[in-house]
Amino acid sequence: MANRVAGPEIEKLIQLLAKLPGLGPRSARRVALHLIKKKDQLLVPLADAINQAVTKVQICETCGNIDSASPCTICTDRRRDPALLVVVEDVSDLWALERAGVVNAAYHVLGGTLSPLDGIGPDDLNIPGLLVRTAKGDIREIILAVNATVEGQTTAHYITDQLQNQAKDLQADNPTFERIRISQLAHGVPIGGELDYLDEGTLLQAIRSRTSFE
Amino acid sequence: MANRVAGPEIEKLIQLLAKLPGLGPRSARRVALHLIKKKDQLLVPLADAINQAVTKVQICETCGNIDSASPCTICTDRRRDPALLVVVEDVSDLWALERAGVVNAAYHVLGGTLSPLDGIGPDDLNIPGLLVRTAKGDIREIILAVNATVEGQTTAHYITDQLQNQAKDLQADNPTFERIRISQLAHGVPIGGELDYLDEGTLLQAIRSRTSFE
């Protein structure tokens, strides 16, 4: 109705754009107009990019990353330490760690956090896939790089329990199986952070995990 | 670089999305991930919609509106009053007036405002096209529905001058040519507006253009 004057093609485009995160009906109209005005510079290249994404992009069956190959570029990268596995909630977290370039490891993308209220259980996340990977015996440490939220921490505790149970079973079968070290990201004051703006939980963790100043 | 781990297709998609108004690099990544996760519900339909827009959408050669036909649906709509022409800066303004459903007229989209500093002169806007339309003699009133900004008002004054000069020339040639009435939108307190939050210019106009309360 809003765009009955603009033809069904534009109306459809606006409807779909309005479903994107961060865009509402008004900004979707703005984006659609901008795209149409910049047809050659923006609309046509975007059409190509989206068509490429539709045909080529897939989810890595090993780690859950999004890439044009499965197993993905990270899983097949031999320069990465295969004994170190970083577990993240979402592909965006993987991207954030890779942008920062702080760890040279393999990843495992859970695809969310446990949330009984929303009906999201272990099988809805990629937790069974994680246990398959850890059962192989070549992973020595798992960094649970989940968000510092209640859901993230609950998920981390659940995964820790599962990994410990698995380790017991594997050791019962094979006494030489070494336990995997499970670690989590440090909590504290973010770089550039001002104490005045930080919550009590962060300050408490920053005090508890204080390090010697030398 | 930011997404070297995610494959060139996704990197390209993020780059293009980041050029859309209201989206930056971070929100473009969020949108790209959302699109890829909702491949069937969102990415594929959006690809279709954009392809449709690329092939079908064009700019109306009469009024400057964006539609899948030229002349556009509005220009060919016989239920509209062809003697009343609403001049707007942008297609988004046309859409806003049509959503409100407040006028049953033809439109003329300027495509911007005069801006000597940005090198935008009368020929960069659709002002010559407007003069061609008014020369035909079947338009009786022009509503200059430009924004209440300095640029909008400057453009409105320029157009008024041009129309008055044209009217003189046409009357010299043909004494029966009737002058076109030129009007502008009323200024005042917007509905739901609180005086405390309005600027002095608006309040001044609201006082000057006060109407009898009966």
mmCIF file of N, CA and C in Angstrom, chain B residues 8-126:
data_model
loop_
_atom_site.group_PDB
_atom_site.id
_atom_site.type_symbol
_atom_site.label_atom_id
_atom_site.label_comp_id
_atom_site.label_asym_id
_atom_site.label_seq_id
_atom_site.Cartn_x
_atom_site.Cartn_y
_atom_site.Cartn_z
ATOM 1 N N PRO B 8 35.825 -14.517 -0.697
ATOM 2 C CA PRO B 8 35.675 -13.258 -1.431
ATOM 3 C C PRO B 8 34.225 -12.864 -1.693
ATOM 4 N N GLU B 9 33.334 -13.854 -1.814
ATOM 5 C CA GLU B 9 31.931 -13.515 -2.110
ATOM 6 C C GLU B 9 31.326 -12.718 -0.956
ATOM 7 N N ILE B 10 31.557 -13.187 0.264
ATOM 8 C CA ILE B 10 30.963 -12.510 1.428
ATOM 9 C C ILE B 10 31.634 -11.152 1.624
ATOM 10 N N GLU B 11 32.947 -11.116 1.413
ATOM 11 C CA GLU B 11 33.668 -9.858 1.561
ATOM 12 C C GLU B 11 33.094 -8.802 0.621
ATOM 13 N N LYS B 12 32.862 -9.197 -0.622
ATOM 14 C CA LYS B 12 32.303 -8.283 -1.633
ATOM 15 C C LYS B 12 30.900 -7.826 -1.216
ATOM 16 N N LEU B 13 30.104 -8.770 -0.742
ATOM 17 C CA LEU B 13 28.731 -8.460 -0.317
ATOM 18 C C LEU B 13 28.751 -7.450 0.829
ATOM 19 N N ILE B 14 29.646 -7.659 1.793
ATOM 20 C CA ILE B 14 29.736 -6.747 2.939
ATOM 21 C C ILE B 14 30.174 -5.362 2.478
ATOM 22 N N GLN B 15 31.156 -5.316 1.584
ATOM 23 C CA GLN B 15 31.634 -4.023 1.069
ATOM 24 C C GLN B 15 30.504 -3.222 0.435
ATOM 25 N N LEU B 16 29.668 -3.906 -0.362
ATOM 26 C CA LEU B 16 28.580 -3.200 -1.043
ATOM 27 C C LEU B 16 27.498 -2.789 -0.052
ATOM 28 N N LEU B 17 27.184 -3.691 0.884
ATOM 29 C CA LEU B 17 26.152 -3.359 1.866
ATOM 30 C C LEU B 17 26.579 -2.157 2.708
ATOM 31 N N ALA B 18 27.891 -2.048 2.977
ATOM 32 C CA ALA B 18 28.378 -0.945 3.809
ATOM 33 C C ALA B 18 28.210 0.403 3.119
ATOM 34 N N LYS B 19 27.966 0.397 1.799
ATOM 35 C CA LYS B 19 27.762 1.660 1.082
ATOM 36 C C LYS B 19 26.320 2.150 1.152
ATOM 37 N N LEU B 20 25.423 1.320 1.675
ATOM 38 C CA LEU B 20 24.019 1.729 1.737
ATOM 39 C C LEU B 20 23.835 2.777 2.830
ATOM 40 N N PRO B 21 22.887 3.697 2.633
ATOM 41 C CA PRO B 21 22.692 4.727 3.656
ATOM 42 C C PRO B 21 22.249 4.117 4.977
ATOM 43 N N GLY B 22 22.879 4.559 6.043
ATOM 44 C CA GLY B 22 22.512 4.075 7.375
ATOM 45 C C GLY B 22 23.258 2.829 7.802
ATOM 46 N N LEU B 23 24.039 2.227 6.898
ATOM 47 C CA LEU B 23 24.807 1.039 7.254
ATOM 48 C C LEU B 23 26.294 1.371 7.253
ATOM 49 N N GLY B 24 27.007 0.897 8.261
ATOM 50 C CA GLY B 24 28.453 1.014 8.299
ATOM 51 C C GLY B 24 29.066 -0.371 8.177
ATOM 52 N N PRO B 25 30.385 -0.484 8.339
ATOM 53 C CA PRO B 25 31.022 -1.797 8.196
ATOM 54 C C PRO B 25 30.451 -2.838 9.159
ATOM 55 N N ARG B 26 30.204 -2.426 10.407
ATOM 56 C CA ARG B 26 29.735 -3.390 11.404
ATOM 57 C C ARG B 26 28.318 -3.872 11.086
ATOM 58 N N SER B 27 27.421 -2.921 10.772
ATOM 59 C CA SER B 27 26.047 -3.341 10.497
ATOM 60 C C SER B 27 25.973 -4.072 9.161
ATOM 61 N N ALA B 28 26.872 -3.744 8.224
ATOM 62 C CA ALA B 28 26.900 -4.471 6.949
ATOM 63 C C ALA B 28 27.270 -5.935 7.185
ATOM 64 N N ARG B 29 28.217 -6.184 8.100
ATOM 65 C CA ARG B 29 28.563 -7.565 8.421
ATOM 66 C C ARG B 29 27.375 -8.285 9.040
ATOM 67 N N ARG B 30 26.672 -7.553 9.922
ATOM 68 C CA ARG B 30 25.510 -8.148 10.575
ATOM 69 C C ARG B 30 24.435 -8.513 9.548
ATOM 70 N N VAL B 31 24.198 -7.580 8.615
ATOM 71 C CA VAL B 31 23.189 -7.817 7.583
ATOM 72 C C VAL B 31 23.612 -8.992 6.701
ATOM 73 N N ALA B 32 24.909 -9.040 6.318
ATOM 74 C CA ALA B 32 25.380 -10.118 5.438
ATOM 75 C C ALA B 32 25.195 -11.477 6.115
ATOM 76 N N LEU B 33 25.568 -11.550 7.384
ATOM 77 C CA LEU B 33 25.406 -12.815 8.115
ATOM 78 C C LEU B 33 23.939 -13.220 8.202
ATOM 79 N N HIS B 34 23.099 -12.234 8.508
ATOM 80 C CA HIS B 34 21.658 -12.498 8.617
ATOM 81 C C HIS B 34 21.119 -13.027 7.289
ATOM 82 N N LEU B 35 21.543 -12.387 6.190
ATOM 83 C CA LEU B 35 21.104 -12.803 4.861
ATOM 84 C C LEU B 35 21.513 -14.242 4.582
ATOM 85 N N ILE B 36 22.778 -14.566 4.927
ATOM 86 C CA ILE B 36 23.287 -15.893 4.590
ATOM 87 C C ILE B 36 22.626 -16.957 5.459
ATOM 88 N N LYS B 37 22.356 -16.583 6.720
ATOM 89 C CA LYS B 37 21.687 -17.556 7.599
ATOM 90 C C LYS B 37 20.257 -17.813 7.149
ATOM 91 N N LYS B 38 19.609 -16.755 6.659
ATOM 92 C CA LYS B 38 18.219 -16.912 6.198
ATOM 93 C C LYS B 38 18.223 -16.992 4.675
ATOM 94 N N LYS B 39 19.003 -17.929 4.150
ATOM 95 C CA LYS B 39 19.206 -17.993 2.700
ATOM 96 C C LYS B 39 17.873 -18.110 1.957
ATOM 97 N N ASP B 40 17.058 -19.091 2.342
ATOM 98 C CA ASP B 40 15.846 -19.339 1.569
ATOM 99 C C ASP B 40 14.757 -18.312 1.835
ATOM 100 N N GLN B 41 14.677 -17.852 3.102
ATOM 101 C CA GLN B 41 13.603 -16.900 3.414
ATOM 102 C C GLN B 41 13.935 -15.490 2.960
ATOM 103 N N LEU B 42 15.252 -15.151 2.882
ATOM 104 C CA LEU B 42 15.589 -13.751 2.693
ATOM 105 C C LEU B 42 16.585 -13.527 1.552
ATOM 106 N N LEU B 43 17.676 -14.289 1.521
ATOM 107 C CA LEU B 43 18.724 -14.009 0.536
ATOM 108 C C LEU B 43 18.223 -14.263 -0.884
ATOM 109 N N VAL B 44 17.596 -15.427 -1.106
ATOM 110 C CA VAL B 44 17.120 -15.761 -2.449
ATOM 111 C C VAL B 44 16.004 -14.806 -2.896
ATOM 112 N N PRO B 45 14.985 -14.546 -2.038
ATOM 113 C CA PRO B 45 13.968 -13.560 -2.463
ATOM 114 C C PRO B 45 14.555 -12.178 -2.724
ATOM 115 N N LEU B 46 15.545 -11.776 -1.916
ATOM 116 C CA LEU B 46 16.141 -10.457 -2.125
ATOM 117 C C LEU B 46 16.905 -10.424 -3.449
ATOM 118 N N ALA B 47 17.580 -11.517 -3.766
ATOM 119 C CA ALA B 47 18.283 -11.606 -5.051
ATOM 120 C C ALA B 47 17.283 -11.429 -6.196
ATOM 121 N N ASP B 48 16.125 -12.108 -6.093
ATOM 122 C CA ASP B 48 15.096 -11.976 -7.128
ATOM 123 C C ASP B 48 14.603 -10.539 -7.217
ATOM 124 N N ALA B 49 14.309 -9.946 -6.044
ATOM 125 C CA ALA B 49 13.745 -8.588 -6.023
ATOM 126 C C ALA B 49 14.727 -7.598 -6.637
ATOM 127 N N ILE B 50 16.016 -7.764 -6.322
ATOM 128 C CA ILE B 50 17.017 -6.838 -6.857
ATOM 129 C C ILE B 50 17.183 -7.048 -8.360
ATOM 130 N N ASN B 51 17.158 -8.312 -8.789
ATOM 131 C CA ASN B 51 17.255 -8.566 -10.226
ATOM 132 C C ASN B 51 16.071 -7.947 -10.967
ATOM 133 N N GLN B 52 14.877 -8.068 -10.373
ATOM 134 C CA GLN B 52 13.678 -7.456 -10.957
ATOM 135 C C GLN B 52 13.859 -5.945 -11.040
ATOM 136 N N ALA B 53 14.375 -5.365 -9.955
ATOM 137 C CA ALA B 53 14.561 -3.914 -9.919
ATOM 138 C C ALA B 53 15.554 -3.486 -10.997
ATOM 139 N N VAL B 54 16.633 -4.278 -11.155
ATOM 140 C CA VAL B 54 17.643 -3.940 -12.158
ATOM 141 C C VAL B 54 17.018 -3.911 -13.546
ATOM 142 N N THR B 55 16.178 -4.907 -13.852
ATOM 143 C CA THR B 55 15.671 -5.006 -15.221
ATOM 144 C C THR B 55 14.451 -4.117 -15.458
ATOM 145 N N LYS B 56 13.583 -3.952 -14.446
ATOM 146 C CA LYS B 56 12.297 -3.309 -14.715
ATOM 147 C C LYS B 56 12.192 -1.853 -14.308
ATOM 148 N N VAL B 57 12.907 -1.468 -13.235
ATOM 149 C CA VAL B 57 12.648 -0.138 -12.695
ATOM 150 C C VAL B 57 13.318 0.939 -13.550
ATOM 151 N N GLN B 58 12.589 1.994 -13.831
ATOM 152 C CA GLN B 58 13.144 3.095 -14.608
ATOM 153 C C GLN B 58 12.603 4.423 -14.085
ATOM 154 N N ILE B 59 13.179 5.504 -14.593
ATOM 155 C CA ILE B 59 12.764 6.830 -14.161
ATOM 156 C C ILE B 59 11.781 7.392 -15.187
ATOM 157 N N CYS B 60 10.630 7.848 -14.706
ATOM 158 C CA CYS B 60 9.586 8.372 -15.593
ATOM 159 C C CYS B 60 10.114 9.603 -16.325
ATOM 160 N N GLU B 61 10.020 9.600 -17.662
ATOM 161 C CA GLU B 61 10.585 10.717 -18.424
ATOM 162 C C GLU B 61 9.722 11.981 -18.317
ATOM 163 N N THR B 62 8.487 11.807 -17.844
ATOM 164 C CA THR B 62 7.634 12.983 -17.668
ATOM 165 C C THR B 62 7.902 13.666 -16.334
ATOM 166 N N CYS B 63 7.798 12.897 -15.245
ATOM 167 C CA CYS B 63 7.794 13.540 -13.921
ATOM 168 C C CYS B 63 9.031 13.233 -13.082
ATOM 169 N N GLY B 64 9.848 12.247 -13.472
ATOM 170 C CA GLY B 64 11.024 11.923 -12.673
ATOM 171 C C GLY B 64 10.759 10.909 -11.579
ATOM 172 N N ASN B 65 9.534 10.388 -11.479
ATOM 173 C CA ASN B 65 9.207 9.352 -10.507
ATOM 174 C C ASN B 65 9.916 8.049 -10.894
ATOM 175 N N ILE B 66 10.029 7.148 -9.939
ATOM 176 C CA ILE B 66 10.640 5.846 -10.196
ATOM 177 C C ILE B 66 9.530 4.814 -10.261
ATOM 178 N N ASP B 67 9.500 4.046 -11.327
ATOM 179 C CA ASP B 67 8.407 3.092 -11.525
ATOM 180 C C ASP B 67 8.866 2.045 -12.516
ATOM 181 N N SER B 68 8.027 1.024 -12.730
ATOM 182 C CA SER B 68 8.380 0.016 -13.724
ATOM 183 C C SER B 68 7.859 0.389 -15.106
ATOM 184 N N ALA B 69 7.233 1.552 -15.243
ATOM 185 C CA ALA B 69 6.777 2.014 -16.545
ATOM 186 C C ALA B 69 7.145 3.482 -16.705
ATOM 187 N N SER B 70 7.325 3.932 -17.960
ATOM 188 C CA SER B 70 7.557 5.345 -18.233
ATOM 189 C C SER B 70 6.747 5.718 -19.465
ATOM 190 N N PRO B 71 5.755 6.650 -19.397
ATOM 191 C CA PRO B 71 5.339 7.422 -18.211
ATOM 192 C C PRO B 71 4.847 6.522 -17.090
ATOM 193 N N CYS B 72 5.006 7.017 -15.855
ATOM 194 C CA CYS B 72 4.750 6.176 -14.680
ATOM 195 C C CYS B 72 3.259 6.047 -14.383
ATOM 196 N N THR B 73 2.960 5.194 -13.387
ATOM 197 C CA THR B 73 1.572 4.922 -13.013
ATOM 198 C C THR B 73 0.837 6.211 -12.651
ATOM 199 N N ILE B 74 1.532 7.130 -11.998
ATOM 200 C CA ILE B 74 0.883 8.375 -11.569
ATOM 201 C C ILE B 74 0.592 9.249 -12.793
ATOM 202 N N CYS B 75 1.550 9.381 -13.693
ATOM 203 C CA CYS B 75 1.352 10.236 -14.869
ATOM 204 C C CYS B 75 0.226 9.726 -15.761
ATOM 205 N N THR B 76 0.011 8.399 -15.777
ATOM 206 C CA THR B 76 -1.019 7.842 -16.656
ATOM 207 C C THR B 76 -2.331 7.607 -15.919
ATOM 208 N N ASP B 77 -2.404 8.012 -14.644
ATOM 209 C CA ASP B 77 -3.610 7.791 -13.843
ATOM 210 C C ASP B 77 -4.636 8.870 -14.194
ATOM 211 N N ARG B 78 -5.738 8.465 -14.849
ATOM 212 C CA ARG B 78 -6.710 9.455 -15.326
ATOM 213 C C ARG B 78 -7.601 9.998 -14.218
ATOM 214 N N ARG B 79 -7.565 9.355 -13.042
ATOM 215 C CA ARG B 79 -8.408 9.859 -11.948
ATOM 216 C C ARG B 79 -7.757 11.045 -11.244
ATOM 217 N N ARG B 80 -6.502 11.328 -11.586
ATOM 218 C CA ARG B 80 -5.824 12.449 -10.966
ATOM 219 C C ARG B 80 -6.111 13.742 -11.722
ATOM 220 N N ASP B 81 -6.078 14.838 -10.996
ATOM 221 C CA ASP B 81 -6.353 16.145 -11.587
ATOM 222 C C ASP B 81 -5.120 16.601 -12.384
ATOM 223 N N PRO B 82 -5.197 16.640 -13.716
ATOM 224 C CA PRO B 82 -4.009 17.000 -14.508
ATOM 225 C C PRO B 82 -3.696 18.495 -14.440
ATOM 226 N N ALA B 83 -4.628 19.280 -13.869
ATOM 227 C CA ALA B 83 -4.398 20.725 -13.795
ATOM 228 C C ALA B 83 -3.614 21.100 -12.540
ATOM 229 N N LEU B 84 -3.409 20.133 -11.631
ATOM 230 C CA LEU B 84 -2.704 20.407 -10.381
ATOM 231 C C LEU B 84 -1.389 19.628 -10.366
ATOM 232 N N LEU B 85 -0.282 20.354 -10.205
ATOM 233 C CA LEU B 85 1.032 19.712 -10.261
ATOM 234 C C LEU B 85 1.773 19.976 -8.949
ATOM 235 N N VAL B 86 2.223 18.893 -8.298
ATOM 236 C CA VAL B 86 2.951 19.033 -7.045
ATOM 237 C C VAL B 86 4.439 18.832 -7.334
ATOM 238 N N VAL B 87 5.240 19.866 -7.057
ATOM 239 C CA VAL B 87 6.679 19.791 -7.301
ATOM 240 C C VAL B 87 7.375 19.362 -6.011
ATOM 241 N N VAL B 88 8.127 18.254 -6.060
ATOM 242 C CA VAL B 88 8.838 17.758 -4.878
ATOM 243 C C VAL B 88 10.325 17.655 -5.183
ATOM 244 N N GLU B 89 11.126 17.622 -4.107
ATOM 245 C CA GLU B 89 12.573 17.511 -4.291
ATOM 246 C C GLU B 89 12.969 16.119 -4.729
ATOM 247 N N ASP B 90 12.346 15.116 -4.082
ATOM 248 C CA ASP B 90 12.838 13.758 -4.249
ATOM 249 C C ASP B 90 11.669 12.779 -4.330
ATOM 250 N N VAL B 91 11.956 11.591 -4.896
ATOM 251 C CA VAL B 91 10.919 10.562 -4.977
ATOM 252 C C VAL B 91 10.413 10.195 -3.585
ATOM 253 N N SER B 92 11.290 10.257 -2.577
ATOM 254 C CA SER B 92 10.847 9.910 -1.223
ATOM 255 C C SER B 92 9.774 10.877 -0.732
ATOM 256 N N ASP B 93 9.829 12.146 -1.179
ATOM 257 C CA ASP B 93 8.805 13.123 -0.808
ATOM 258 C C ASP B 93 7.475 12.790 -1.498
ATOM 259 N N LEU B 94 7.589 12.380 -2.761
ATOM 260 C CA LEU B 94 6.397 11.940 -3.492
ATOM 261 C C LEU B 94 5.756 10.771 -2.753
ATOM 262 N N TRP B 95 6.568 9.788 -2.360
ATOM 263 C CA TRP B 95 6.043 8.635 -1.617
ATOM 264 C C TRP B 95 5.375 9.082 -0.325
ATOM 265 N N ALA B 96 5.992 10.046 0.371
ATOM 266 C CA ALA B 96 5.430 10.507 1.648
ATOM 267 C C ALA B 96 4.040 11.109 1.427
ATOM 268 N N LEU B 97 3.898 11.947 0.381
ATOM 269 C CA LEU B 97 2.603 12.566 0.101
ATOM 270 C C LEU B 97 1.584 11.513 -0.326
ATOM 271 N N GLU B 98 2.024 10.517 -1.093
ATOM 272 C CA GLU B 98 1.098 9.468 -1.534
ATOM 273 C C GLU B 98 0.669 8.587 -0.364
ATOM 274 N N ARG B 99 1.610 8.309 0.553
ATOM 275 C CA ARG B 99 1.232 7.536 1.745
ATOM 276 C C ARG B 99 0.168 8.266 2.542
ATOM 277 N N ALA B 100 0.351 9.592 2.654
ATOM 278 C CA ALA B 100 -0.617 10.389 3.402
ATOM 279 C C ALA B 100 -1.931 10.508 2.625
ATOM 280 N N GLY B 101 -1.849 10.351 1.292
ATOM 281 C CA GLY B 101 -3.058 10.405 0.468
ATOM 282 C C GLY B 101 -3.743 11.751 0.528
ATOM 283 N N VAL B 102 -2.956 12.836 0.584
ATOM 284 C CA VAL B 102 -3.544 14.146 0.818
ATOM 285 C C VAL B 102 -3.767 14.968 -0.445
ATOM 286 N N VAL B 103 -3.282 14.490 -1.575
ATOM 287 C CA VAL B 103 -3.466 15.287 -2.778
ATOM 288 C C VAL B 103 -3.623 14.344 -3.974
ATOM 289 N N ASN B 104 -4.535 14.661 -4.858
ATOM 290 C CA ASN B 104 -4.838 13.802 -6.002
ATOM 291 C C ASN B 104 -4.387 14.512 -7.273
ATOM 292 N N ALA B 105 -3.065 14.626 -7.412
ATOM 293 C CA ALA B 105 -2.522 15.454 -8.478
ATOM 294 C C ALA B 105 -1.416 14.712 -9.207
ATOM 295 N N ALA B 106 -0.887 15.364 -10.238
ATOM 296 C CA ALA B 106 0.331 14.873 -10.873
ATOM 297 C C ALA B 106 1.524 15.420 -10.088
ATOM 298 N N TYR B 107 2.698 14.844 -10.330
ATOM 299 C CA TYR B 107 3.904 15.263 -9.601
ATOM 300 C C TYR B 107 4.987 15.692 -10.576
ATOM 301 N N HIS B 108 5.961 16.415 -10.016
ATOM 302 C CA HIS B 108 7.182 16.681 -10.758
ATOM 303 C C HIS B 108 8.347 16.576 -9.773
ATOM 304 N N VAL B 109 9.242 15.627 -10.012
ATOM 305 C CA VAL B 109 10.358 15.383 -9.091
ATOM 306 C C VAL B 109 11.587 16.144 -9.590
ATOM 307 N N LEU B 110 12.081 17.065 -8.763
ATOM 308 C CA LEU B 110 13.240 17.874 -9.163
ATOM 309 C C LEU B 110 14.536 17.063 -9.130
ATOM 310 N N GLY B 111 14.630 16.151 -8.185
ATOM 311 C CA GLY B 111 15.870 15.385 -8.041
ATOM 312 C C GLY B 111 16.896 16.096 -7.180
ATOM 313 N N GLY B 112 16.448 16.991 -6.320
ATOM 314 C CA GLY B 112 17.373 17.687 -5.426
ATOM 315 C C GLY B 112 16.998 19.151 -5.280
ATOM 316 N N THR B 113 17.931 19.938 -4.755
ATOM 317 C CA THR B 113 17.721 21.372 -4.603
ATOM 318 C C THR B 113 18.915 22.101 -5.213
ATOM 319 N N LEU B 114 18.700 23.366 -5.548
ATOM 320 C CA LEU B 114 19.802 24.190 -6.040
ATOM 321 C C LEU B 114 20.868 24.279 -4.959
ATOM 322 N N SER B 115 22.107 24.125 -5.350
ATOM 323 C CA SER B 115 23.183 24.203 -4.368
ATOM 324 C C SER B 115 24.462 24.623 -5.085
ATOM 325 N N PRO B 116 24.648 25.952 -5.256
ATOM 326 C CA PRO B 116 25.810 26.434 -6.012
ATOM 327 C C PRO B 116 27.129 25.898 -5.452
ATOM 328 N N LEU B 117 27.213 25.758 -4.115
ATOM 329 C CA LEU B 117 28.462 25.275 -3.518
ATOM 330 C C LEU B 117 28.794 23.853 -3.954
ATOM 331 N N ASP B 118 27.735 23.035 -4.149
ATOM 332 C CA ASP B 118 27.960 21.669 -4.607
ATOM 333 C C ASP B 118 27.933 21.577 -6.132
ATOM 334 N N GLY B 119 27.822 22.756 -6.799
ATOM 335 C CA GLY B 119 27.800 22.762 -8.261
ATOM 336 C C GLY B 119 26.502 22.246 -8.852
ATOM 337 N N ILE B 120 25.406 22.324 -8.069
ATOM 338 C CA ILE B 120 24.109 21.865 -8.586
ATOM 339 C C ILE B 120 23.306 23.073 -9.050
ATOM 340 N N GLY B 121 23.168 23.235 -10.357
ATOM 341 C CA GLY B 121 22.427 24.340 -10.941
ATOM 342 C C GLY B 121 21.093 23.870 -11.482
ATOM 343 N N PRO B 122 20.312 24.797 -12.070
ATOM 344 C CA PRO B 122 18.971 24.468 -12.570
ATOM 345 C C PRO B 122 18.963 23.309 -13.559
ATOM 346 N N ASP B 123 20.021 23.200 -14.383
ATOM 347 C CA ASP B 123 20.013 22.146 -15.393
ATOM 348 C C ASP B 123 20.303 20.769 -14.804
ATOM 349 N N ASP B 124 20.873 20.746 -13.575
ATOM 350 C CA ASP B 124 21.115 19.456 -12.926
ATOM 351 C C ASP B 124 19.828 18.939 -12.289
ATOM 352 N N LEU B 125 18.917 19.865 -11.998
ATOM 353 C CA LEU B 125 17.610 19.457 -11.488
ATOM 354 C C LEU B 125 16.680 19.338 -12.690
ATOM 355 N N ASN B 126 15.479 18.859 -12.452
ATOM 356 C CA ASN B 126 14.537 18.660 -13.557
ATOM 357 C C ASN B 126 13.687 19.912 -13.762
#
